[in-house]
XYZ file of C-alpha atoms in Angstrom:
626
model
C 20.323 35.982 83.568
C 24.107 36.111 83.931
C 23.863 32.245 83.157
C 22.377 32.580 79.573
C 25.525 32.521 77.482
C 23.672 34.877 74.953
C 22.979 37.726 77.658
C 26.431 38.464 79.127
C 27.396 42.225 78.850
C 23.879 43.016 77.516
C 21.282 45.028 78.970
C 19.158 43.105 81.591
C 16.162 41.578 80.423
C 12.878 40.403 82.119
C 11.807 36.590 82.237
C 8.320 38.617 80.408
C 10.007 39.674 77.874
C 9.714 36.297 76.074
C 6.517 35.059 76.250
C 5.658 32.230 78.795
C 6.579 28.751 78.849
C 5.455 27.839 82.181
C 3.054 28.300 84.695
C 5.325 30.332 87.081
C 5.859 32.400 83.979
C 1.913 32.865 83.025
C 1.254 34.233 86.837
C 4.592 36.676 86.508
C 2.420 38.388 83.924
C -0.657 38.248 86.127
C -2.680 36.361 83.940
C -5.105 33.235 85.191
C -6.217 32.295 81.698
C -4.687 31.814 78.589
C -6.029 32.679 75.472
C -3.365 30.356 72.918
C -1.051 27.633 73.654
C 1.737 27.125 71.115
C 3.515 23.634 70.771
C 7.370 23.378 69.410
C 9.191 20.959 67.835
C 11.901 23.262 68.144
C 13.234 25.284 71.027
C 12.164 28.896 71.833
C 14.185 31.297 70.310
C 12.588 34.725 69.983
C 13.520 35.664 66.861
C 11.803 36.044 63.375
C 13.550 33.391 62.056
C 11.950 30.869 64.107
C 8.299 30.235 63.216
C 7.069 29.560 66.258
C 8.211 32.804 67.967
C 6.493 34.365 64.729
C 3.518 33.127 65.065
C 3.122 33.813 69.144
C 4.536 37.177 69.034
C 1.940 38.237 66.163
C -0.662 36.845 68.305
C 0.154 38.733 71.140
C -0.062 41.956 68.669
C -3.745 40.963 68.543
C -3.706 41.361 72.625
C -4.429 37.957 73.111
C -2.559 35.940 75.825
C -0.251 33.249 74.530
C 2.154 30.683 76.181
C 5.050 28.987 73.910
C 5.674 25.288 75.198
C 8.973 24.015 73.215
C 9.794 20.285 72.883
C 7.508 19.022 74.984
C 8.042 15.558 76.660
C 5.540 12.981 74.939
C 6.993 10.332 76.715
C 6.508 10.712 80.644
C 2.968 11.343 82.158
C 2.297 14.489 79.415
C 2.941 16.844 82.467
C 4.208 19.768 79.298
C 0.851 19.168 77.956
C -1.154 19.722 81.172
C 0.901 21.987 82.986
C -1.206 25.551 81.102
C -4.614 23.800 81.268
C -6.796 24.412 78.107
C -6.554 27.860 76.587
C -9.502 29.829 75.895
C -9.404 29.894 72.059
C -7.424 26.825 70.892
C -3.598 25.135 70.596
C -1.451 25.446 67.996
C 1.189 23.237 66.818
C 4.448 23.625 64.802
C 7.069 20.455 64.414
C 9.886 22.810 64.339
C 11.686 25.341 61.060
C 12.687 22.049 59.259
C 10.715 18.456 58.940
C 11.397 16.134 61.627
C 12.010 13.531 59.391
C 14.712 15.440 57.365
C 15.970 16.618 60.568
C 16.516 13.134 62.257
C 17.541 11.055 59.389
C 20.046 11.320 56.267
C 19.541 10.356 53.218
C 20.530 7.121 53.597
C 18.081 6.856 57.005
C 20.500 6.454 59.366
C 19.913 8.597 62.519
C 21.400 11.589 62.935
C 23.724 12.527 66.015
C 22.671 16.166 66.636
C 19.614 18.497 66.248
C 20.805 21.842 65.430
C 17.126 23.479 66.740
C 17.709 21.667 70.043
C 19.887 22.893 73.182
C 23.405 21.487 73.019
C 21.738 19.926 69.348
C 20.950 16.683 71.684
C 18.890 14.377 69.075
C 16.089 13.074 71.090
C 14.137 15.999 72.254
C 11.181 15.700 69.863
C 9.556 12.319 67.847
C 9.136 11.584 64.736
C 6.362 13.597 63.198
C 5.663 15.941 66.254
C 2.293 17.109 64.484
C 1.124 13.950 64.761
C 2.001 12.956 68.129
C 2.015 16.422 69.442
C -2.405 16.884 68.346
C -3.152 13.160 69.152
C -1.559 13.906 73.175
C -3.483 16.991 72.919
C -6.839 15.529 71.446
C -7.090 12.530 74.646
C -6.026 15.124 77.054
C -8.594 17.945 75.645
C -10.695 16.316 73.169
C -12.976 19.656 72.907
C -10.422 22.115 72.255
C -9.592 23.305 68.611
C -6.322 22.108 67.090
C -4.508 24.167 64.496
C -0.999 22.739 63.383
C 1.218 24.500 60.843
C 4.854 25.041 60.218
C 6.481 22.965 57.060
C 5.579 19.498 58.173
C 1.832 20.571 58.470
C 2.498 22.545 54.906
C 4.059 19.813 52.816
C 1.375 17.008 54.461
C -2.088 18.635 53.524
C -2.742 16.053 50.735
C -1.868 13.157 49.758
C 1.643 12.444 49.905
C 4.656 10.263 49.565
C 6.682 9.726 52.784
C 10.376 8.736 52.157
C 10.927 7.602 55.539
C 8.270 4.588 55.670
C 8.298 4.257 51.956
C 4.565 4.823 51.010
C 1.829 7.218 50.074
C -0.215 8.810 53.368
C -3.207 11.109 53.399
C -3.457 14.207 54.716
C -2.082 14.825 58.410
C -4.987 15.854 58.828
C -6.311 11.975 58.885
C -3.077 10.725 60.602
C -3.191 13.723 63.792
C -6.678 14.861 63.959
C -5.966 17.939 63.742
C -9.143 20.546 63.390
C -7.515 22.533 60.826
C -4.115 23.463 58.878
C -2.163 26.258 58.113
C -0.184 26.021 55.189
C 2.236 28.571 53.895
C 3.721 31.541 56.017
C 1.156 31.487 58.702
C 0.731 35.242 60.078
C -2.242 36.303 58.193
C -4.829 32.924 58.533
C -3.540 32.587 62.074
C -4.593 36.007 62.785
C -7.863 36.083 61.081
C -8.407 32.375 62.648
C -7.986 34.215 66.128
C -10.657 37.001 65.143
C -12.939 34.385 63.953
C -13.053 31.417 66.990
C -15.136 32.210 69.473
C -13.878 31.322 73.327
C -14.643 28.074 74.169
C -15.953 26.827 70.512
C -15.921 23.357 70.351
C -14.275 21.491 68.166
C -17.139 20.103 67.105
C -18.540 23.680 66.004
C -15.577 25.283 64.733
C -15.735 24.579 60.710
C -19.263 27.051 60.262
C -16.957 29.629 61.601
C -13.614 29.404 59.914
C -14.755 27.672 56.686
C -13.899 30.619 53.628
C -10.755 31.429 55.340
C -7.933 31.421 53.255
C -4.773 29.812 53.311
C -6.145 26.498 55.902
C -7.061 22.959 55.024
C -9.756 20.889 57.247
C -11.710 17.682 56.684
C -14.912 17.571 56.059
C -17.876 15.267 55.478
C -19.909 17.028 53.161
C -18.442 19.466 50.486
C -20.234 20.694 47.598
C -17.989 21.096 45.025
C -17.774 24.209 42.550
C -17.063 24.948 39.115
C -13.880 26.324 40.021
C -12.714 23.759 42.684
C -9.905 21.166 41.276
C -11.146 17.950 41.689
C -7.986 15.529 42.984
C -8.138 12.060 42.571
C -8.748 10.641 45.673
C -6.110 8.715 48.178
C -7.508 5.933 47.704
C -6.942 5.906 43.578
C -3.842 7.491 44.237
C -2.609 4.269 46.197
C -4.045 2.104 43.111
C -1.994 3.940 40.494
C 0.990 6.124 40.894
C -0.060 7.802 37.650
C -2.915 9.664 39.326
C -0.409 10.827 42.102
C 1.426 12.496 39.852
C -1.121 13.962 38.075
C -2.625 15.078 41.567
C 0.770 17.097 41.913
C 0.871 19.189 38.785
C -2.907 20.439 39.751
C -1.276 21.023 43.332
C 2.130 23.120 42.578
C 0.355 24.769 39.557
C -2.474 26.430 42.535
C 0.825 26.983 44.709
C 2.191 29.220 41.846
C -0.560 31.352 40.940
C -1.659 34.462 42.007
C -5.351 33.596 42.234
C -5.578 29.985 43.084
C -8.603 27.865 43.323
C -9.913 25.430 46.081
C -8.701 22.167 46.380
C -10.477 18.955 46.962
C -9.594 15.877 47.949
C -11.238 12.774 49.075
C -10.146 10.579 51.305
C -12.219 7.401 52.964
C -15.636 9.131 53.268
C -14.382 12.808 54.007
C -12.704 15.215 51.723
C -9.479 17.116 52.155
C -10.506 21.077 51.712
C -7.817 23.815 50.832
C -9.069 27.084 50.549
C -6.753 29.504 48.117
C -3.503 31.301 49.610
C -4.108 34.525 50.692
C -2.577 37.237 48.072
C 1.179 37.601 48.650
C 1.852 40.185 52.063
C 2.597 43.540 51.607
C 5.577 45.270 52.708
C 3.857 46.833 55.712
C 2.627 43.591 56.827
C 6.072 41.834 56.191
C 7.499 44.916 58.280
C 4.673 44.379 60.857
C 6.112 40.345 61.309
C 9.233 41.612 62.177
C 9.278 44.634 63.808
C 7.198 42.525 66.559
C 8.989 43.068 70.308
C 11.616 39.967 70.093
C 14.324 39.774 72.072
C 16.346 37.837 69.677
C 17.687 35.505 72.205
C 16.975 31.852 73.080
C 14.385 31.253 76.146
C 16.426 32.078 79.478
C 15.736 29.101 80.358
C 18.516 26.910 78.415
C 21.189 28.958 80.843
C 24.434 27.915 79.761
C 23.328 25.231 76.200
C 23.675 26.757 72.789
C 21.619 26.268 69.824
C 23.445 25.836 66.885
C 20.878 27.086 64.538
C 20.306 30.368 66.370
C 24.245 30.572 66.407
C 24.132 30.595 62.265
C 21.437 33.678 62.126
C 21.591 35.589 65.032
C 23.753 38.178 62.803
C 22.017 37.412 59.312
C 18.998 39.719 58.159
C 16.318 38.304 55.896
C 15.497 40.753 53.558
C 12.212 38.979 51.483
C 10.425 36.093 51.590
C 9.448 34.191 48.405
C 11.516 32.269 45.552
C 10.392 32.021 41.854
C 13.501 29.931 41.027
C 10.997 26.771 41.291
C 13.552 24.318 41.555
C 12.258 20.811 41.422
C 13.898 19.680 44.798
C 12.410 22.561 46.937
C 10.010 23.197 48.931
C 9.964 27.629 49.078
C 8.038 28.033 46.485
C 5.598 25.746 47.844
C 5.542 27.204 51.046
C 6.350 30.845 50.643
C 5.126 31.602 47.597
C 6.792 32.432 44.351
C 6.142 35.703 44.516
C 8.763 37.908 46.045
C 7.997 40.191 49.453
C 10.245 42.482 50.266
C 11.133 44.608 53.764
C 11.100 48.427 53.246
C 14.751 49.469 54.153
C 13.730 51.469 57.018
C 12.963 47.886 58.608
C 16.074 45.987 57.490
C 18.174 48.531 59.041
C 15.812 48.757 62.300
C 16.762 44.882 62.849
C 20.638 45.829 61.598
C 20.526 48.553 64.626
C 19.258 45.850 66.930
C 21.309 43.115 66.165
C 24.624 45.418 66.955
C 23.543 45.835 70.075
C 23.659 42.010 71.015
C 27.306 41.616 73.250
C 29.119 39.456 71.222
C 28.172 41.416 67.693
C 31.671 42.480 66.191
C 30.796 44.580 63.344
C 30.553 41.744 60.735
C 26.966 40.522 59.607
C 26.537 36.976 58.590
C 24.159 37.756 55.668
C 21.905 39.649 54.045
C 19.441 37.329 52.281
C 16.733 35.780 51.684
C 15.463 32.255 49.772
C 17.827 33.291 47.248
C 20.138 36.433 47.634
C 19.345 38.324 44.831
C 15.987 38.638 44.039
C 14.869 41.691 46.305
C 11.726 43.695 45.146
C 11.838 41.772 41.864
C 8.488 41.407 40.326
C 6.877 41.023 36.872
C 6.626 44.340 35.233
C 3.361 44.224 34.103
C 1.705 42.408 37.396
C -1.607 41.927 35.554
C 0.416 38.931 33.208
C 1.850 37.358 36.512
C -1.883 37.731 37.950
C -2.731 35.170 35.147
C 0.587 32.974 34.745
C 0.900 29.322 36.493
C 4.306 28.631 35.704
C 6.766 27.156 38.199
C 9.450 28.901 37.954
C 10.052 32.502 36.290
C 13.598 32.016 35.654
C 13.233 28.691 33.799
C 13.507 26.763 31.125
C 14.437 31.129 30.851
C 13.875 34.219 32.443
C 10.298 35.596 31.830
C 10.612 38.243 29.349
C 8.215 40.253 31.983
C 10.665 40.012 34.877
C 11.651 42.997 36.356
C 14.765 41.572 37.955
C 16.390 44.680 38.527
C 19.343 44.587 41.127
C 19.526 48.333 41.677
C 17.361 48.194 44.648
C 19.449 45.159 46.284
C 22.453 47.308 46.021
C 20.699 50.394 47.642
C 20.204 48.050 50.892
C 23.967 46.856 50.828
C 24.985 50.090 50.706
C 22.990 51.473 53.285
C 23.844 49.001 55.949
C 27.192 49.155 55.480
C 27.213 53.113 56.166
C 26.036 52.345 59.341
C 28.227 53.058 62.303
C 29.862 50.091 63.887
C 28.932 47.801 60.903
C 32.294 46.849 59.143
C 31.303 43.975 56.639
C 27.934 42.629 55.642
C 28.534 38.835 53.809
C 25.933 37.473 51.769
C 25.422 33.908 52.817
C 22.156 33.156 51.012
C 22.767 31.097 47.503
C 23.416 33.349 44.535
C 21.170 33.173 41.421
C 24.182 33.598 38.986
C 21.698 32.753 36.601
C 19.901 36.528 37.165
C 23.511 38.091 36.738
C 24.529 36.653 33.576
C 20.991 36.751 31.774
C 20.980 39.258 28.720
C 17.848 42.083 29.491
C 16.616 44.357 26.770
C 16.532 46.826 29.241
C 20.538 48.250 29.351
C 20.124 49.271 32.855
C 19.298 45.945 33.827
C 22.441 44.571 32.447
C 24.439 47.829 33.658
C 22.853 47.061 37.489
C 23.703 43.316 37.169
C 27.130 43.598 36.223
C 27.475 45.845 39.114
C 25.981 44.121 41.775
C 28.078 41.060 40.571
C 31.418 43.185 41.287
C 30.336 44.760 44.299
C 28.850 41.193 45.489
C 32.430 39.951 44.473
C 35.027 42.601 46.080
C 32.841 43.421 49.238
C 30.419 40.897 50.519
C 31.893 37.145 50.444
C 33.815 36.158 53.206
C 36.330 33.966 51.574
C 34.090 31.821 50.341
C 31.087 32.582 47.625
C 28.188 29.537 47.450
C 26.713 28.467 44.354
C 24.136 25.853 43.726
C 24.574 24.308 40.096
C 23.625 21.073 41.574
C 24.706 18.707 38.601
C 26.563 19.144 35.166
C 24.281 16.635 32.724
C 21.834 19.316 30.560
C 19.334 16.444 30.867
C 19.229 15.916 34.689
C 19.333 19.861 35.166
C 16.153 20.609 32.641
C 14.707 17.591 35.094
C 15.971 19.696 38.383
C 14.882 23.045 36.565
C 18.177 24.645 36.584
C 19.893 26.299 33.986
C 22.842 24.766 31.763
C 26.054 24.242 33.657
C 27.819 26.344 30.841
C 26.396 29.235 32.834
C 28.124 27.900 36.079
C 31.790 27.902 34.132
C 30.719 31.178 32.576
C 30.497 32.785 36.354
C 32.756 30.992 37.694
C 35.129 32.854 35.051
C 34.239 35.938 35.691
C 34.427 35.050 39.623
C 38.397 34.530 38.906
C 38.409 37.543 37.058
C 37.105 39.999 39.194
C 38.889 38.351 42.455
C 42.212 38.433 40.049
C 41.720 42.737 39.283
C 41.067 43.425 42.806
C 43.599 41.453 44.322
C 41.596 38.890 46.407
C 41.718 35.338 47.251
C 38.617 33.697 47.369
C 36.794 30.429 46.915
C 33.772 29.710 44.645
C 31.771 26.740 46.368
C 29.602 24.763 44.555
C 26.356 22.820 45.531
C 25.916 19.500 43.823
C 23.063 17.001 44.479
C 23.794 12.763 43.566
C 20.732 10.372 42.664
C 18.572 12.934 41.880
C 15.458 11.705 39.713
C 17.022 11.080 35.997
C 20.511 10.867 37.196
C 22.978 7.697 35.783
C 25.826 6.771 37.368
C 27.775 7.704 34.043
C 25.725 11.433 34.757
C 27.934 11.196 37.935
C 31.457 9.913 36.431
C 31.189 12.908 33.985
C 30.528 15.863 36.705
C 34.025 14.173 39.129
C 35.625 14.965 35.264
C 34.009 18.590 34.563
C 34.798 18.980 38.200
C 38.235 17.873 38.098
C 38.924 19.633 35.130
C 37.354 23.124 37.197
C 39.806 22.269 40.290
C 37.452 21.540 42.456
C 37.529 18.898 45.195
C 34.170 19.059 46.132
C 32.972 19.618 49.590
C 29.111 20.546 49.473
C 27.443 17.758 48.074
C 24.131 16.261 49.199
C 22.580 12.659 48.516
C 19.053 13.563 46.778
C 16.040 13.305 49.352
C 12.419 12.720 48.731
C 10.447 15.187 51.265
C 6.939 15.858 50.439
C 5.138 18.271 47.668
C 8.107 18.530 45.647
C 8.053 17.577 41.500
C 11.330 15.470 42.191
C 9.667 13.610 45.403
C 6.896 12.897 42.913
C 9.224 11.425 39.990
C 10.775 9.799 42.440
C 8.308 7.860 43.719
C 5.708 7.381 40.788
C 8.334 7.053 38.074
C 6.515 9.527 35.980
C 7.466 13.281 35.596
C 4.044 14.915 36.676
C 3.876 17.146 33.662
C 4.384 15.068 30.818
C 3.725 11.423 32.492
C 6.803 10.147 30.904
C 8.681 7.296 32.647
C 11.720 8.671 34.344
C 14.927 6.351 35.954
C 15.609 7.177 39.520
C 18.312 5.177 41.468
C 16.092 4.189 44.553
C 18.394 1.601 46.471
C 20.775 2.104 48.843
C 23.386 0.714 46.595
C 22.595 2.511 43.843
C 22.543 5.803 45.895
C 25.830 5.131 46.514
C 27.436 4.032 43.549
C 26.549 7.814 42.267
C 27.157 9.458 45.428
C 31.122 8.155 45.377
C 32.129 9.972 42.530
C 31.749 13.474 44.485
C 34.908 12.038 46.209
C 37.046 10.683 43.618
C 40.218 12.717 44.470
C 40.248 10.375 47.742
C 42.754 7.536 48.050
C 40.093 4.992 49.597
C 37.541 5.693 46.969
C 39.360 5.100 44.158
C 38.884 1.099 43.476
C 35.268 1.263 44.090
C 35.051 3.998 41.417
C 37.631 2.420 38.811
C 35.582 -1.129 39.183
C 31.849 0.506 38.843
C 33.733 2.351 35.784
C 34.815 -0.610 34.158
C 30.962 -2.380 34.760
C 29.296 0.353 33.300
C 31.956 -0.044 29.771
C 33.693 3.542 30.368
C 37.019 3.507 30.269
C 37.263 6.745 29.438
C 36.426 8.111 31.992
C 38.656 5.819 34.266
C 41.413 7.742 32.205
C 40.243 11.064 32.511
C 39.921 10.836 35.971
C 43.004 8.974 37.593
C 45.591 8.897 34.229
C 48.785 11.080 35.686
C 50.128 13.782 33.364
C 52.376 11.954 30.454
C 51.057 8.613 31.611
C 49.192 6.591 28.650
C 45.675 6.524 30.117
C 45.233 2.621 29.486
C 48.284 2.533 32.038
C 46.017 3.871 34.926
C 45.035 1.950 37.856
């Protein structure tokens, strides 16, 4: 073990203490059959932020026998795929925590040089779409033996959607892998009852009489009496005729995502039809607590000895706190796939994984974060929960905070406070994205302003580590009401306050700002103007992103059917790689070799102006600027 960079100093562990990934491994337990056999994109971590790891540990709660195989090789003779034989209930697949596609190519689509999920982050230890190539390797080798694939790729594929990558609209992945069924959303609860329900040794073939009302999964199937309730899609096939039907597809799709009682979803597609049975209801806290108190050791497989894993490295001293987002940005995929309603840990279990996390070696007191989707919106919740029982917005927060929000930071504060009274714990950072929106918002309720002023001070003074992040993502009003994110007044408003409070206590900190280029109703001239408001705000901005189209998202959808899905209005996107970037320069107009690009576009586009607000040198006449 001595060889496992993450287990030096620390009390021995047992090769069983993860669970198996090889056949030497499966007999150490004493075990000749196997009841599930989990796939990876990603490599085994056991932790609770890796999905896989999740999903096999909460299994073995059940007392069923599982093997994890991680980044299997697809290319030799399949040897990873035979090497467990068939298990006794069915495989399951996950690509990996991100999508593959995201995760191997930029914006642009040039391939990327390292895979933070991977050991060392080499780049070429899984394929493009691993759900696909993962089930079809699985289906010739085992063409009996149920297939259940989940994880975001899975999630964000189960209808019809647009892929960035090849530049067209696919069906399902269920058509593309042939896959026996999905799992979409945070898997613990239909993987479990999917368990209960499949019989040992059910054929494929048999498996849909068995598992067909259970919530939360997505199969094909070839005849499907539709309901009253159901919402009818238009099928792929229309959907490839006219981009107007795709986007109208999408509005029926993330309004069922967002409500609390969603219906079934049908689509057809050839001569079969997509089924999604309704989410489950959001988790309680004892079942969130149940996912991770689970027996993980919180350390990468022995088996990657002396390789690191740069995305375990980021988290292995961060705590999530809640799952769920109801920001409903129009870029993101939570909401979508957790849910917009929040689930939060009881403290009791936050500070269990605290306690556990300072024993690992190389802990020195300081805690990475304390987060979640967004930082602040533990235990928040509708006040009335029989209104948010019947409400299909997107987002509760915009075009402005729900009236019936309860977004009271008292709790929040409670956890801060309590893990920083623990012994050996000397700062907790919050590294999650702050909703400064939620902090500057006016309640009725004085408390709630009272409890937001001080968690913005104690946030402020005691939990940023130099540097605070912030996601305005653009300046223009009219590209932000497209992006569903408030007014960038409110960002200049915070950021204020930010210099205030660091200013009375003394402290020297950094407020970093998230900006996104060529997002869907974004100009170039949109772009000149934020280098100016940014310029004017002394930033030189470092986190900046080019806007990409991944599936089930509103701005994917604009993006590629021109349309906003809610109002079918046309809506400009800048789609070539030229025009991604022209706006994509202007984050880095302080630099010297950027400079004539930007003055020339500038002087196309008729705005001199803003040639002379950006590069005109203090008592210089701004025609005189070059």
């Amino acid at each position: 073990m001595a060889e496992n960079p993450y287990l030096c100093d620390m009390k021995e562990y047992r090769l069983t203490d993860w669970l198996p990934t090889t056949k030497k491994e499966v007999d150490l337990r004493g075990w000749d059959e196997l009841d599930v056999i989990l796939f990876s994109g990603d490599a085994y971590v056991d932790h609770p932020s890796f999905g896989a790891a999740v999903i096999g540990r909460i299994l073995e709660a059940e007392g069923l026998r599982v093997a994890l195989v991680p980044q299997p090789n697809w290319r030799d003779d399949l040897r990873d795929f035979k090497k467990l034989g068939r298990p006794r209930l069915f495989f399951g697949i996950s690509a990996g925590c991100m999508d593959s596609m995201v995760n191997r190519y930029t914006a642009n689509k040039r391939l990327r040089s390292d895979d933070a999920y991977t050991p060392d982050a080499r780049p070429d230890m899984r394929p493009e779409y691993p759900t696909i190539v993962y089930t079809q390797i699985l289906k010739r080798l085992y063409p009996d033996v149920p297939v259940i694939v989940g994880g975001i790729e899975a999630s964000m594929r189960r209808l019809t959607h647009y892929d960035y990558w090849q530049d067209r609209l696919r069906p399902s992945i269920l058509v593309d892998s042939g896959a026996d069924l999905l799992i979409y959303g945070m898997g613990e609860k239909p993987i479990t009852e999917l368990a209960r329900r499949i019989l040992p040794y059910t054929p494929s073939s048999a498996l849909q009489p068995l598992i067909s009302d259970v919530p939360q999964i997505a199969y094909l199937a070839d005849d499907v009496v539709a309901g009253e309730e159901d919402v009818l899609l238009y099928a792929h096939e229309m959907c490839l005729q006219d981009k107007r039907n795709q986007a109208a597809n999408f509005r029926h799709i993330e309004e069922e995502s967002n409500k609390y009682e969603a219906r079934r979803i049908l689509q057809r597609v050839g001569k079969r039809t997509v089924v999604v049975n309704p989410p489950y209801p959001p988790m309680t806290e004892a079942e969130l607590d149940h996912s991770f108190d689970l027996p993980y050791t919180r350390l990468p497989h022995p088996k990657y000895k002396g390789k690191r894993i740069p995305a375990y490295d980021m988290i292995k001293f961060s705590v999530n706190i809640h799952r769920g987002c109801f920001g409903g940005c129009a870029f993101c995929t939570i909401s979508a796939h957790q849910g917009k309603f929040i689930v939060s840990r009881s403290k009791e279990s936050i500070l269990r994984e605290v306690e556990a996390i300072k024993e690992l070696p190389d802990f020195k007191g300081y805690l990475s974060d304390l987060g979640g989707p967004s930082a602040n919106m533990y235990r928040m919740k509708g006040r009335d929960e029989n209104l948010c029982h019947k409400c299909k917005r997107p987002s509760c927060i915009h075009p402005a905070v729900c009236p019936n929000l309860n977004a009271d930071h008292r709790p929040l504060l409670d956890i801060y406070r309590a893990v920083d009274a623990l012994p050996g714990i000397k700062k907790s950072f919050i590294g999650s994205g702050v909703r400064y929106d939620l902090l500057l918002h006016t309640y009725k309720d004085p408390e709630l302003n009272e409890a937001a002023r001080d968690y913005t001070r104690q946030l402020i003074t005691r939990h940023v580590s130099g540097r605070l992040k912030v996601a305005p993502e653009h300046t223009s009003d009219r590209v932000l009401r497209i992006m569903r994110k408030p007014t960038f007044r409110l960002f200049e408003t915070f950021k204020k306050l930010f210099d205030r409070i660091n200013q009375e206590a003394g402290l020297r900190q950094q407020l970093i700002p998230y900006f996104i280029s060529s997002h869907p109703g974004c100009h170039e001239e949109d772009m000149a103007e934020l280098a100016v408001i940014t310029k004017r705000l002394d930033f030189h901005l470092e986190q900046v992103q080019d806007f990409t189209p991944t599936p089930m998202t509103v701005s994917t959808e604009i993006w590629y059917t021109g349309y906003h899905p809610y109002t079918q209005e046309p809506v400009f996107c800048a789609r070539s790689k030229q025009e991604k970037l022209a706006q994509r320069q202007f984050f880095f107009w302080y630099k010297p070799e950027e400079r004539r690009a930007i003055i020339n576009e500038l002087r196309r586009i008729g705005r001199q102006d803003l040639i002379d607000k950006l590069y005109a040198k203090p008592g210089q006449h701004p025609r005189n600027s070059r």
